[in-house]
Amino acid sequence: MALEPKERCPDDSSEIEESTNDEDAGGDEDDEDEEVEDDEEPRLKYVRLTGSLGGVYRNGDATSSILVAGDKMIIGTHNGNIHVYSLPSFQPLRVYHAHSASVAAISVSPNPPPLSSKPDGAIRAAPLTQSPSSKPPTASPSSKSPRQSPVPITPSNSIHIATSSIDGNVCVASLVDPKDVQLRNFARPVQAVALSPEFKSDRTYLSGGLAGSLILTVGGRSGTSATSTTAGGAAASASSWLSTIGIGSSTGKDTILHSGEGAIGTIKWSRSGKYVVWTNEQGIKIMRSHLHLDSANLELAWKRISHVDRPDGPGWEEMSGLWKARAEWIDETNLEIDEGTKSADGKEPQGNPTGAAGNLERLARNARKGIEKLLIGWGGTVWIIDIHPSSSDTGRKSSENMAGRAEIVNILRNDCIISGLSLYTPSLLLLLAYLTREDSEGQEGQKSPKASSTLSSAGNTPRRGKHKQNALTPELRLIDLATSEELSADSLTVSRFESLSVNDYHLAVLPATHAATGPVHRGALEGIGSGIWTAGLNATGIFASNASFRSGESKAEGGSGKAAVAPSVSSLERERIASNRAAEASALASPRMKIFIHSPYDCVLSTKRDLSDHLGWLLSRGRYKESWELVDEHPEVVTSSEKDVDSSPGTPIRRTTSRDEFFADDTSTTTDRPEKVTFSAAEKEKRRIGELWIQQTVASRDWGSAGKICGKVLGTSSRWEHWVWVFAQAGRFEEITPFIPTTQLRPPLPSLVYEVVLGHYISHDRLKLKELLDEWPPELFDVRSVTEALEGKLKSGDVGEDTIQGGERGRDWRILKEGLAKLYLAGGRPREALNCFIHLKDADAAMSLIRDYHLLDTISDDIPGFILLRVTKEQMNTAPITELEIASAEPIRILVDEAHHGIVRPAVVVTQLQEHGYLLFLFFYLRALWQGEGIENQAKYAGIEGRTLVEDFGDLAVELFAEYDRSLLMDYLKSSQSYTFEKASVVCEQRGYIPELVYLLSKTGQTKRALFLIIDKLQNVSQAIAFAKSQDDPDLWNDLLDYSMDKPRFIRGLLEEVGTAIDPITLVRRIPEGLEIEGLREGLSRMIKEYEIQFSISDGVARVFRGEVATGMDTLRAGQRRGIKFDVASDRAADSIPQPPRIDEKTGVDPTVGAPLPDTSPQPGYCTSCLKPSPEDEKDTLVGFACGHVFHLSCLLTHSNGDTPDAQVESFPETNLGVYSRSVRTKVLNARIIKDSITNGCPVCVHEKTELL
């Protein structure tokens, strides 16, 4: 089978010869239409599964029916065999012989769970190529079959399979238990069978066929073969009668629910089990089943709720019994999501649904209401019917209990016979169309299904009967339900399609999983082998061979008249088989909807195309721009583990995988790999596609676009080098130069590439050369080589200062010189670069160079010329000082910087400027030094260093500051000591700078002259008073008073401002009598008030002092009057006190003299020094301190002065008298002696404080 999107693929001539017998009779399509259709990408991709079903086609067998449900594929053959396969591995689970003739229908109960991308471990362990034995086992209890491996008992495998056949039998068998099987003979061909969704519990199924009766079968024992009670005959009647009276084995009960309207072709149970649809020759019937009914509504069981008559068009009377109706109950929640459905011309169709959000909302609403959707295709007509639940089902109470209600939502009529159908999305109908040659010869848009009336009545058995071979290849179509517009139609070339009838084709659908809500990208399963690319791009390549698994007798029985060619065991054939296997696994692992198309000799799986398929389709058509942009936007479209091979356009990238990875899902494959690997593969694929894009553009001679593409897609130095040489050889430097990388690649792009480009522009386009030298970092090329090229061009004489280019004199010469200067700098030759800038008169560049590289020493012989680099002759004559200052600011700053660095000393600058008479610029220089100006010298001590440098030119600085900046002069006079006072005074006196002269006179001691200058020249009494106060000289005050007595203004000023500097009485007395002084009263009042304030402050301070002294005296007296407690120690306590050491008899020295006092706490009644108790009759004087320590007077004096106790005692006057005197004199003398001896207080406390410090 092959995919041909509306047209035959020109790459497969052998397939065309086989599948187009007399096909040209239908006429050829226009070339223009073919081109338009060729540009339309298919919506679906196809994978051939025939190779995985080899066991089905053994011994000349062919498929007659198929059922795909969950993870199971069940196939019935014309020989009566049943093949059960596990998906996605296609492992045969069980094969048994159920019938002696063609299997007409298959049903399962319950429906297996959805397909899992990870098969069970027991299933995965089986070999992929396992095939059934040549003699399949039979389901008949009496037959003998070869031993097969038991089917694992899993929830997925715990199902019953019902099959019906034209041999008149219905076989119901358990998949996991070979003994659980029923065989029932209805005596007439049974074309349809449907198991109850709850067959395990109710043992119920429906069947019907050529007898025209819809039969309900209930019960029956496993492992038995029986004849239906509806078949007639004595045996059937006796069996029925015996079972009724309880005699004989129970073989089940058959009930005819409907009959008399012709053969029954289809029976389908709804997904919920509430409804059953069946068709006969008169129309479509829908009835309520026995499931999910409460006891009050049991009478609704098997009640018909709707009937739809068959169309009355031409041919229906003869063919209604031959055209098998296709019925599908649709689960709208598992459909593909509408993603902006568009028509073939790219426009949104009228009435198109509102998109995925609207569909999901509608589906959820229908699910809540319990509405079930039925899709029926019969002949060329499609009915879409909504089944609404009964009032009891919806919970509403009504007097009339209805079994349900059917509503026809839509009816579509097509120009074909329907071989299968389903809903692809909520708004798209999926249709398997059967066409004959008569259809193609009918009128456009008016094709009728009556054209197929010439088919044989044995259309379901193509191997038997001899009917006309006029069938065309079937088509898989997508039709918009809103507009009935055909959006796509893929022609499927099937082996011997000319001889097949409409009933030979079957369409089975596995719904999409909920994960498939967005674009699905290529995962691990889709990257195995090269075939996945061909599978997505052009299915004709998969089916290029006419080989089929039909036996050798196909030549006599096939429609094409050609014998099937057995596959050759060659590397190419093995690669093709492996490719197809990879494509099978990829499609089955996809979460998208899976569409299975069966013919007697072929099986094809179709799924929605993903981004990787779209990429392959774009590449196959040379649309490399879109391909590159797709990979750039979705890098995950490229498999992360693809090998990095250099493949030509269209050559698939091959890879090998383990079997576990083959059947693993996308998540398990990608999560184990780092993300950077995935994107690395994407980058490689982008570069590969980019190369093809560039080649395509260059071949079309579109060099401009090719250059832009290079800048966009190239990422390695080798490819850049290659394409730059291609452009260079074609002389297309302008197109590629703007996109050459300006940053270093890894590995780097050879420098020769950049040098060749620069050499081209040195000779041909200097403006572009300037732009490149500004843009390209010097690290990209060999600076020396380009420098030599520029020097050679300048020396050749082709370009000079006087040559004119573009109406501008010397333009190219300046560009070359500037470029040369830049390269000199890049090559570490700043002195040569400075010469270039000087020749160019580029002051900015020269200044920057001198400043950055400290090259001022190279021009230190011409400092004036350097300063005047920005100053013209006209400016020297006419410009104001501010303009000259701005023009020379940068050279001055550089000179100041170099002075700080010690490169150009200030003496050199001062000497040259003085020699040339540039005193203004010398002032700028000295001022900058003094103020610490400079670009690089903004440190904390830069100004201090600059002032030190100016100290060597003190007198010159005074003259220049006095000439050009008087405010700076005073600051300099006050801050510097390096100038001569006499010379400075002369300069200030010549220019009449009185404040500066006053300052200088005060420094030289000429205060009187300075005062008279203030009074005579400045007439400023406040300054005169301030000057007198600062000097604090009485004679100076007298001079000021003498001078001021005849000047009322000065007298008033003295009264107001003199304050307490002089005696106010003296000032008042010296005022001449009769002198009229304006403001005298106010002046006196102010002076008096100031004195009052001063007196008040002094008086307040005195009172504070007195108060503090009084407080201190009170504290002293209180301390002196406070008593000290003296305790008397007992004798026992005295014995416990350690005694001090005695006087050494040899030396006569008391060891306690001068020694530190014992570190003991005060003991009441004991001397702290000698630790002796004080008895009540103590004779020695005791001295106590406020801290609590008590000493014998002798002990205290000993430790304080180092004298012996006797000497200390003798010094006391009261002891000299022989008696203790109570006279005041004696007390005072004793207190004086004690005070002189004890100056710091308690010796113990003083010692402790000393140790702490």
PDB file of N, CA and C in Angstrom, residues 72 84 92-95 123 148-154 157-158 174-178:
ATOM      1  N   LYS A  72      -5.064  -4.042  21.846  1.00  0.00           N
ATOM      2  CA  LYS A  72      -5.246  -5.290  21.127  1.00  0.00           C
ATOM      3  C   LYS A  72      -5.670  -5.027  19.686  1.00  0.00           C
ATOM      4  N   VAL A  84      -4.829 -12.673  17.509  1.00  0.00           N
ATOM      5  CA  VAL A  84      -4.856 -11.622  18.534  1.00  0.00           C
ATOM      6  C   VAL A  84      -3.432 -11.131  18.726  1.00  0.00           C
ATOM      7  N   PRO A  92       2.150 -11.821  18.731  1.00  0.00           N
ATOM      8  CA  PRO A  92       0.947 -12.662  18.689  1.00  0.00           C
ATOM      9  C   PRO A  92       0.656 -13.240  20.072  1.00  0.00           C
ATOM     10  N   LEU A  93      -0.478 -12.867  20.634  1.00  0.00           N
ATOM     11  CA  LEU A  93      -0.859 -13.407  21.925  1.00  0.00           C
ATOM     12  C   LEU A  93      -1.527 -14.774  21.786  1.00  0.00           C
ATOM     13  N   ARG A  94      -2.394 -14.874  20.767  1.00  0.00           N
ATOM     14  CA  ARG A  94      -3.102 -16.134  20.613  1.00  0.00           C
ATOM     15  C   ARG A  94      -3.622 -16.244  19.184  1.00  0.00           C
ATOM     16  N   VAL A  95      -3.579 -17.443  18.646  1.00  0.00           N
ATOM     17  CA  VAL A  95      -4.141 -17.738  17.328  1.00  0.00           C
ATOM     18  C   VAL A  95      -4.996 -19.001  17.471  1.00  0.00           C
ATOM     19  N   ILE A 123       5.084  -9.440  28.040  1.00  0.00           N
ATOM     20  CA  ILE A 123       4.892  -9.315  26.597  1.00  0.00           C
ATOM     21  C   ILE A 123       6.182  -8.863  25.933  1.00  0.00           C
ATOM     22  N   GLN A 148       0.141 -23.919  22.776  1.00  0.00           N
ATOM     23  CA  GLN A 148       0.598 -22.530  22.695  1.00  0.00           C
ATOM     24  C   GLN A 148       0.954 -22.025  24.089  1.00  0.00           C
ATOM     25  N   SER A 149       1.787 -21.005  24.099  1.00  0.00           N
ATOM     26  CA  SER A 149       2.140 -20.381  25.378  1.00  0.00           C
ATOM     27  C   SER A 149       0.899 -19.726  25.962  1.00  0.00           C
ATOM     28  N   PRO A 150       0.658 -19.889  27.241  1.00  0.00           N
ATOM     29  CA  PRO A 150      -0.538 -19.277  27.836  1.00  0.00           C
ATOM     30  C   PRO A 150      -0.447 -17.752  27.794  1.00  0.00           C
ATOM     31  N   VAL A 151      -1.591 -17.166  27.624  1.00  0.00           N
ATOM     32  CA  VAL A 151      -1.661 -15.700  27.602  1.00  0.00           C
ATOM     33  C   VAL A 151      -1.598 -15.185  29.043  1.00  0.00           C
ATOM     34  N   PRO A 152      -0.728 -14.227  29.328  1.00  0.00           N
ATOM     35  CA  PRO A 152      -0.637 -13.713  30.706  1.00  0.00           C
ATOM     36  C   PRO A 152      -1.979 -13.157  31.168  1.00  0.00           C
ATOM     37  N   ILE A 153      -2.324 -13.438  32.398  1.00  0.00           N
ATOM     38  CA  ILE A 153      -3.590 -12.952  32.958  1.00  0.00           C
ATOM     39  C   ILE A 153      -3.349 -11.549  33.503  1.00  0.00           C
ATOM     40  N   THR A 154      -3.739 -10.579  32.749  1.00  0.00           N
ATOM     41  CA  THR A 154      -3.633  -9.182  33.127  1.00  0.00           C
ATOM     42  C   THR A 154      -4.976  -8.516  32.876  1.00  0.00           C
ATOM     43  N   ASN A 157      -5.697  -8.316  29.272  1.00  0.00           N
ATOM     44  CA  ASN A 157      -5.959  -9.557  28.543  1.00  0.00           C
ATOM     45  C   ASN A 157      -7.246 -10.256  28.972  1.00  0.00           C
ATOM     46  N   SER A 158      -7.846  -9.826  30.046  1.00  0.00           N
ATOM     47  CA  SER A 158      -9.039 -10.489  30.567  1.00  0.00           C
ATOM     48  C   SER A 158     -10.268 -10.031  29.793  1.00  0.00           C
ATOM     49  N   SER A 174     -12.692 -16.798  25.563  1.00  0.00           N
ATOM     50  CA  SER A 174     -11.871 -15.991  26.464  1.00  0.00           C
ATOM     51  C   SER A 174     -10.444 -15.970  25.932  1.00  0.00           C
ATOM     52  N   LEU A 175      -9.814 -14.833  26.066  1.00  0.00           N
ATOM     53  CA  LEU A 175      -8.448 -14.716  25.563  1.00  0.00           C
ATOM     54  C   LEU A 175      -7.468 -15.465  26.454  1.00  0.00           C
ATOM     55  N   VAL A 176      -7.692 -15.454  27.746  1.00  0.00           N
ATOM     56  CA  VAL A 176      -6.723 -16.034  28.675  1.00  0.00           C
ATOM     57  C   VAL A 176      -7.060 -17.477  29.040  1.00  0.00           C
ATOM     58  N   ASP A 177      -8.311 -17.905  28.859  1.00  0.00           N
ATOM     59  CA  ASP A 177      -8.719 -19.260  29.236  1.00  0.00           C
ATOM     60  C   ASP A 177      -9.210 -20.010  28.000  1.00  0.00           C
ATOM     61  N   PRO A 178      -8.405 -20.894  27.441  1.00  0.00           N
ATOM     62  CA  PRO A 178      -8.834 -21.618  26.230  1.00  0.00           C
ATOM     63  C   PRO A 178     -10.077 -22.474  26.444  1.00  0.00           C
TER      64      PRO A 178
END
